[in-house]
Amino acid sequence: MIFEKGEKFNGFDRIVRVGTLIGENHLRSRLNQHFVKENKNRSIFRKNIGRCFLNMDNSKYLDLWELDSTSKADKDKNLKLLDLNFEKQLETRISNYIQNNLSFCVFQVDTKEQRLFWESKIVSTLAKSKELTPSKNWLGNYSTKEKIRQSGLWQVNELYNEELTETEFEQLKRQIT
């Protein structure tokens, strides 16, 4: 779970993203992709933050930010359109924002199926809450993705599935502690 400076609920830090790992033992690598490696094509989280900065700045580069250059075919097609110097500066801005404004906590869930189950339930519970709303100053309010703005979460998947039941919530609390 990821928390963002300035985002509060009842005096506690508000969760702004929930993620899971599909594979085993990938936590360090995934955190590196989000928090350190400056490559929006490997982290939709970074891409979403970049979209907000570009939208906030009324940048004409926003459409180009959507282009991927990961695969050879995408590189051949898109690389000549991109301003790599500009993207490097934006990636640094994203890294600075993430490293200075975000924190996270993790808890162990043993199987892929369990991880996906809990992720979906937690995300849906947060997204459907009428109380866990973002602040007026939340960067995500500049998102080009309506689901991000509406949910107050840095994600668009799993938002409106089944919420946690009381029993599941109690089970989750035992899992975490």
PDB file of C-alpha atoms in Angstrom:
ATOM      1  CA  MET A   1       0.000   0.000   0.000  1.00  0.00           C
ATOM      2  CA  ILE A   2       1.271   3.446  -0.879  1.00  0.00           C
ATOM      3  CA  PHE A   3       0.604   6.630   1.060  1.00  0.00           C
ATOM      4  CA  GLU A   4       1.109  10.204  -0.125  1.00  0.00           C
ATOM      5  CA  LYS A   5       2.216  13.200   1.906  1.00  0.00           C
ATOM      6  CA  GLY A   6      -0.708  15.542   2.563  1.00  0.00           C
ATOM      7  CA  GLU A   7      -3.355  12.884   1.947  1.00  0.00           C
ATOM      8  CA  LYS A   8      -5.150  12.175   5.208  1.00  0.00           C
ATOM      9  CA  PHE A   9      -8.259  10.458   6.521  1.00  0.00           C
ATOM     10  CA  ASN A  10      -9.256  10.994  10.161  1.00  0.00           C
ATOM     11  CA  GLY A  11      -5.695  12.006  11.010  1.00  0.00           C
ATOM     12  CA  PHE A  12      -4.157   8.913   9.387  1.00  0.00           C
ATOM     13  CA  ASP A  13      -2.315   8.687   6.088  1.00  0.00           C
ATOM     14  CA  ARG A  14      -4.734   7.876   3.272  1.00  0.00           C
ATOM     15  CA  ILE A  15      -3.901   4.941   0.988  1.00  0.00           C
ATOM     16  CA  VAL A  16      -3.452   6.218  -2.577  1.00  0.00           C
ATOM     17  CA  ARG A  17      -2.410   2.991  -4.302  1.00  0.00           C
ATOM     18  CA  VAL A  18      -2.652  -0.719  -3.683  1.00  0.00           C
ATOM     19  CA  GLY A  19      -0.477  -3.097  -5.608  1.00  0.00           C
ATOM     20  CA  THR A  20       0.458  -6.716  -5.674  1.00  0.00           C
ATOM     21  CA  LEU A  21       3.056  -8.919  -7.233  1.00  0.00           C
ATOM     22  CA  ILE A  22       2.096 -11.724  -9.553  1.00  0.00           C
ATOM     23  CA  GLY A  23       5.402 -13.548  -9.213  1.00  0.00           C
ATOM     24  CA  GLU A  24       7.324 -14.650  -6.158  1.00  0.00           C
ATOM     25  CA  ASN A  25      10.140 -12.554  -4.666  1.00  0.00           C
ATOM     26  CA  HIS A  26       9.754  -9.532  -6.973  1.00  0.00           C
ATOM     27  CA  LEU A  27       9.114  -6.858  -4.340  1.00  0.00           C
ATOM     28  CA  ARG A  28      12.539  -5.222  -4.492  1.00  0.00           C
ATOM     29  CA  SER A  29      12.481  -5.129  -8.286  1.00  0.00           C
ATOM     30  CA  ARG A  30       8.951  -3.678  -8.434  1.00  0.00           C
ATOM     31  CA  LEU A  31       9.689  -0.985  -5.855  1.00  0.00           C
ATOM     32  CA  ASN A  32      12.805  -0.120  -7.841  1.00  0.00           C
ATOM     33  CA  GLN A  33      10.681   0.276 -10.992  1.00  0.00           C
ATOM     34  CA  HIS A  34       8.296   2.645  -9.207  1.00  0.00           C
ATOM     35  CA  PHE A  35      10.638   4.610  -6.938  1.00  0.00           C
ATOM     36  CA  VAL A  36      14.050   4.619  -8.626  1.00  0.00           C
ATOM     37  CA  LYS A  37      14.241   3.501 -12.260  1.00  0.00           C
ATOM     38  CA  GLU A  38      13.305   6.367 -14.505  1.00  0.00           C
ATOM     39  CA  ASN A  39      11.249   4.499 -17.096  1.00  0.00           C
ATOM     40  CA  LYS A  40       7.514   5.192 -17.370  1.00  0.00           C
ATOM     41  CA  ASN A  41       7.167   2.283 -19.793  1.00  0.00           C
ATOM     42  CA  ARG A  42       7.925  -0.160 -16.951  1.00  0.00           C
ATOM     43  CA  SER A  43       5.647   1.461 -14.363  1.00  0.00           C
ATOM     44  CA  ILE A  44       2.121   2.643 -15.108  1.00  0.00           C
ATOM     45  CA  PHE A  45       2.311   4.345 -11.714  1.00  0.00           C
ATOM     46  CA  ARG A  46       5.164   6.565 -12.978  1.00  0.00           C
ATOM     47  CA  LYS A  47       3.338   7.111 -16.265  1.00  0.00           C
ATOM     48  CA  ASN A  48       0.234   8.291 -14.379  1.00  0.00           C
ATOM     49  CA  ILE A  49       2.232  10.743 -12.270  1.00  0.00           C
ATOM     50  CA  GLY A  50       3.911  12.062 -15.424  1.00  0.00           C
ATOM     51  CA  ARG A  51       0.491  12.549 -17.047  1.00  0.00           C
ATOM     52  CA  CYS A  52      -0.524  14.704 -14.095  1.00  0.00           C
ATOM     53  CA  PHE A  53       2.576  16.878 -14.278  1.00  0.00           C
ATOM     54  CA  LEU A  54       2.124  17.359 -18.028  1.00  0.00           C
ATOM     55  CA  ASN A  55      -1.579  18.111 -17.668  1.00  0.00           C
ATOM     56  CA  MET A  56      -0.951  20.504 -14.771  1.00  0.00           C
ATOM     57  CA  ASP A  57       1.644  22.310 -16.907  1.00  0.00           C
ATOM     58  CA  ASN A  58      -0.676  22.339 -19.962  1.00  0.00           C
ATOM     59  CA  SER A  59       2.147  20.632 -21.851  1.00  0.00           C
ATOM     60  CA  LYS A  60       1.762  19.813 -25.517  1.00  0.00           C
ATOM     61  CA  TYR A  61       3.933  16.753 -24.834  1.00  0.00           C
ATOM     62  CA  LEU A  62       1.086  14.878 -23.123  1.00  0.00           C
ATOM     63  CA  ASP A  63       0.126  12.870 -26.236  1.00  0.00           C
ATOM     64  CA  LEU A  64       3.746  11.894 -26.858  1.00  0.00           C
ATOM     65  CA  TRP A  65       4.100  10.738 -23.234  1.00  0.00           C
ATOM     66  CA  GLU A  66       1.602   7.993 -24.083  1.00  0.00           C
ATOM     67  CA  LEU A  67       3.905   6.470 -26.709  1.00  0.00           C
ATOM     68  CA  ASP A  68       5.820   3.375 -25.664  1.00  0.00           C
ATOM     69  CA  SER A  69       9.359   2.614 -26.750  1.00  0.00           C
ATOM     70  CA  THR A  70       9.895  -0.692 -24.953  1.00  0.00           C
ATOM     71  CA  SER A  71       9.682  -3.213 -27.784  1.00  0.00           C
ATOM     72  CA  LYS A  72      11.828  -3.037 -30.918  1.00  0.00           C
ATOM     73  CA  ALA A  73       8.727  -2.356 -33.054  1.00  0.00           C
ATOM     74  CA  ASP A  74       7.633   0.491 -30.750  1.00  0.00           C
ATOM     75  CA  LYS A  75      11.167   1.903 -30.698  1.00  0.00           C
ATOM     76  CA  ASP A  76      11.325   1.903 -34.484  1.00  0.00           C
ATOM     77  CA  LYS A  77       7.908   3.554 -34.720  1.00  0.00           C
ATOM     78  CA  ASN A  78       8.005   6.031 -31.804  1.00  0.00           C
ATOM     79  CA  LEU A  79      11.572   6.879 -30.828  1.00  0.00           C
ATOM     80  CA  LYS A  80      12.013   9.507 -33.560  1.00  0.00           C
ATOM     81  CA  LEU A  81       8.919  11.357 -32.243  1.00  0.00           C
ATOM     82  CA  LEU A  82      10.101  11.560 -28.645  1.00  0.00           C
ATOM     83  CA  ASP A  83      12.154  14.293 -27.011  1.00  0.00           C
ATOM     84  CA  LEU A  84      14.395  12.090 -24.874  1.00  0.00           C
ATOM     85  CA  ASN A  85      15.962  15.077 -23.116  1.00  0.00           C
ATOM     86  CA  PHE A  86      12.535  16.335 -22.067  1.00  0.00           C
ATOM     87  CA  GLU A  87      11.494  12.844 -20.974  1.00  0.00           C
ATOM     88  CA  LYS A  88      14.656  12.478 -18.864  1.00  0.00           C
ATOM     89  CA  GLN A  89      13.839  15.755 -17.077  1.00  0.00           C
ATOM     90  CA  LEU A  90      10.250  14.635 -16.512  1.00  0.00           C
ATOM     91  CA  GLU A  91      11.363  11.220 -15.240  1.00  0.00           C
ATOM     92  CA  THR A  92      13.666  12.978 -12.758  1.00  0.00           C
ATOM     93  CA  ARG A  93      10.762  15.174 -11.647  1.00  0.00           C
ATOM     94  CA  ILE A  94       8.633  12.036 -11.159  1.00  0.00           C
ATOM     95  CA  SER A  95      11.394  10.334  -9.146  1.00  0.00           C
ATOM     96  CA  ASN A  96      11.797  13.403  -6.939  1.00  0.00           C
ATOM     97  CA  TYR A  97       8.054  13.529  -6.343  1.00  0.00           C
ATOM     98  CA  ILE A  98       7.794   9.836  -5.534  1.00  0.00           C
ATOM     99  CA  GLN A  99      10.845   9.763  -3.285  1.00  0.00           C
ATOM    100  CA  ASN A 100       9.862  12.925  -1.372  1.00  0.00           C
ATOM    101  CA  ASN A 101       6.097  12.413  -1.104  1.00  0.00           C
ATOM    102  CA  LEU A 102       5.307   8.709  -1.072  1.00  0.00           C
ATOM    103  CA  SER A 103       5.797   5.979   1.483  1.00  0.00           C
ATOM    104  CA  PHE A 104       4.662   2.392   1.526  1.00  0.00           C
ATOM    105  CA  CYS A 105       4.007  -0.626   3.671  1.00  0.00           C
ATOM    106  CA  VAL A 106       3.864  -4.260   2.666  1.00  0.00           C
ATOM    107  CA  PHE A 107       2.454  -7.420   4.135  1.00  0.00           C
ATOM    108  CA  GLN A 108       3.036 -10.991   3.125  1.00  0.00           C
ATOM    109  CA  VAL A 109       0.416 -12.972   1.251  1.00  0.00           C
ATOM    110  CA  ASP A 110       1.591 -16.420   0.228  1.00  0.00           C
ATOM    111  CA  THR A 111      -0.121 -17.227  -3.070  1.00  0.00           C
ATOM    112  CA  LYS A 112      -0.789 -15.329  -6.276  1.00  0.00           C
ATOM    113  CA  GLU A 113      -4.508 -16.066  -5.978  1.00  0.00           C
ATOM    114  CA  GLN A 114      -4.642 -14.653  -2.438  1.00  0.00           C
ATOM    115  CA  ARG A 115      -2.661 -11.566  -3.453  1.00  0.00           C
ATOM    116  CA  LEU A 116      -5.024 -10.838  -6.355  1.00  0.00           C
ATOM    117  CA  PHE A 117      -8.048 -11.443  -4.123  1.00  0.00           C
ATOM    118  CA  TRP A 118      -6.885  -9.022  -1.419  1.00  0.00           C
ATOM    119  CA  GLU A 119      -5.750  -6.403  -3.915  1.00  0.00           C
ATOM    120  CA  SER A 120      -9.150  -6.371  -5.637  1.00  0.00           C
ATOM    121  CA  LYS A 121     -11.075  -6.271  -2.355  1.00  0.00           C
ATOM    122  CA  ILE A 122      -8.946  -3.501  -0.814  1.00  0.00           C
ATOM    123  CA  VAL A 123      -8.928  -1.366  -3.984  1.00  0.00           C
ATOM    124  CA  SER A 124     -12.694  -1.704  -4.405  1.00  0.00           C
ATOM    125  CA  THR A 125     -13.348  -0.859  -0.772  1.00  0.00           C
ATOM    126  CA  LEU A 126     -11.205   2.278  -0.989  1.00  0.00           C
ATOM    127  CA  ALA A 127     -12.594   3.361  -4.368  1.00  0.00           C
ATOM    128  CA  LYS A 128     -16.218   3.001  -3.309  1.00  0.00           C
ATOM    129  CA  SER A 129     -15.771   4.880  -0.037  1.00  0.00           C
ATOM    130  CA  LYS A 130     -17.505   8.249   0.169  1.00  0.00           C
ATOM    131  CA  GLU A 131     -15.201   9.235   3.051  1.00  0.00           C
ATOM    132  CA  LEU A 132     -11.720   8.396   1.704  1.00  0.00           C
ATOM    133  CA  THR A 133     -11.579  11.281  -0.742  1.00  0.00           C
ATOM    134  CA  PRO A 134      -8.479  13.062  -1.983  1.00  0.00           C
ATOM    135  CA  SER A 135      -7.528  16.526  -0.841  1.00  0.00           C
ATOM    136  CA  LYS A 136      -7.991  19.531  -3.137  1.00  0.00           C
ATOM    137  CA  ASN A 137      -4.198  19.617  -3.580  1.00  0.00           C
ATOM    138  CA  TRP A 138      -3.757  15.956  -4.547  1.00  0.00           C
ATOM    139  CA  LEU A 139      -1.629  15.671  -7.691  1.00  0.00           C
ATOM    140  CA  GLY A 140      -3.968  12.977  -9.022  1.00  0.00           C
ATOM    141  CA  ASN A 141      -6.658  15.628  -9.487  1.00  0.00           C
ATOM    142  CA  TYR A 142      -4.704  16.583 -12.634  1.00  0.00           C
ATOM    143  CA  SER A 143      -4.961  13.078 -14.061  1.00  0.00           C
ATOM    144  CA  THR A 144      -6.214  12.612 -17.585  1.00  0.00           C
ATOM    145  CA  LYS A 145      -7.819   9.395 -16.300  1.00  0.00           C
ATOM    146  CA  GLU A 146     -11.279  10.045 -14.881  1.00  0.00           C
ATOM    147  CA  LYS A 147     -11.100   6.886 -12.750  1.00  0.00           C
ATOM    148  CA  ILE A 148      -8.017   8.201 -10.954  1.00  0.00           C
ATOM    149  CA  ARG A 149      -9.635  11.564 -10.242  1.00  0.00           C
ATOM    150  CA  GLN A 150     -12.900   9.986  -9.078  1.00  0.00           C
ATOM    151  CA  SER A 151     -11.436   7.183  -6.958  1.00  0.00           C
ATOM    152  CA  GLY A 152      -8.594   9.141  -5.381  1.00  0.00           C
ATOM    153  CA  LEU A 153      -6.304   6.212  -6.187  1.00  0.00           C
ATOM    154  CA  TRP A 154      -3.346   6.054  -8.547  1.00  0.00           C
ATOM    155  CA  GLN A 155      -4.900   3.171 -10.476  1.00  0.00           C
ATOM    156  CA  VAL A 156      -7.781   2.337 -12.777  1.00  0.00           C
ATOM    157  CA  ASN A 157      -8.212  -1.431 -12.372  1.00  0.00           C
ATOM    158  CA  GLU A 158     -10.214  -3.303  -9.727  1.00  0.00           C
ATOM    159  CA  LEU A 159     -11.947  -0.097  -8.596  1.00  0.00           C
ATOM    160  CA  TYR A 160     -15.540  -1.218  -8.613  1.00  0.00           C
ATOM    161  CA  ASN A 161     -15.528  -4.913  -7.779  1.00  0.00           C
ATOM    162  CA  GLU A 162     -16.744  -6.432  -4.518  1.00  0.00           C
ATOM    163  CA  GLU A 163     -15.792  -4.628  -1.336  1.00  0.00           C
ATOM    164  CA  LEU A 164     -14.404  -6.259   1.776  1.00  0.00           C
ATOM    165  CA  THR A 165     -17.021  -7.876   3.967  1.00  0.00           C
ATOM    166  CA  GLU A 166     -16.786  -7.403   7.733  1.00  0.00           C
ATOM    167  CA  THR A 167     -15.476 -10.970   8.051  1.00  0.00           C
ATOM    168  CA  GLU A 168     -12.839 -10.382   5.364  1.00  0.00           C
ATOM    169  CA  PHE A 169     -11.831  -7.112   7.002  1.00  0.00           C
ATOM    170  CA  GLU A 170     -11.261  -8.906  10.306  1.00  0.00           C
ATOM    171  CA  GLN A 171      -9.297 -11.612   8.475  1.00  0.00           C
ATOM    172  CA  LEU A 172      -7.193  -8.945   6.745  1.00  0.00           C
ATOM    173  CA  LYS A 173      -6.415  -7.261  10.065  1.00  0.00           C
ATOM    174  CA  ARG A 174      -5.179 -10.590  11.441  1.00  0.00           C
ATOM    175  CA  GLN A 175      -3.115 -11.121   8.254  1.00  0.00           C
ATOM    176  CA  ILE A 176      -1.428  -7.737   8.607  1.00  0.00           C
ATOM    177  CA  THR A 177      -0.618  -7.827  12.315  1.00  0.00           C
TER     178      THR A 177
END
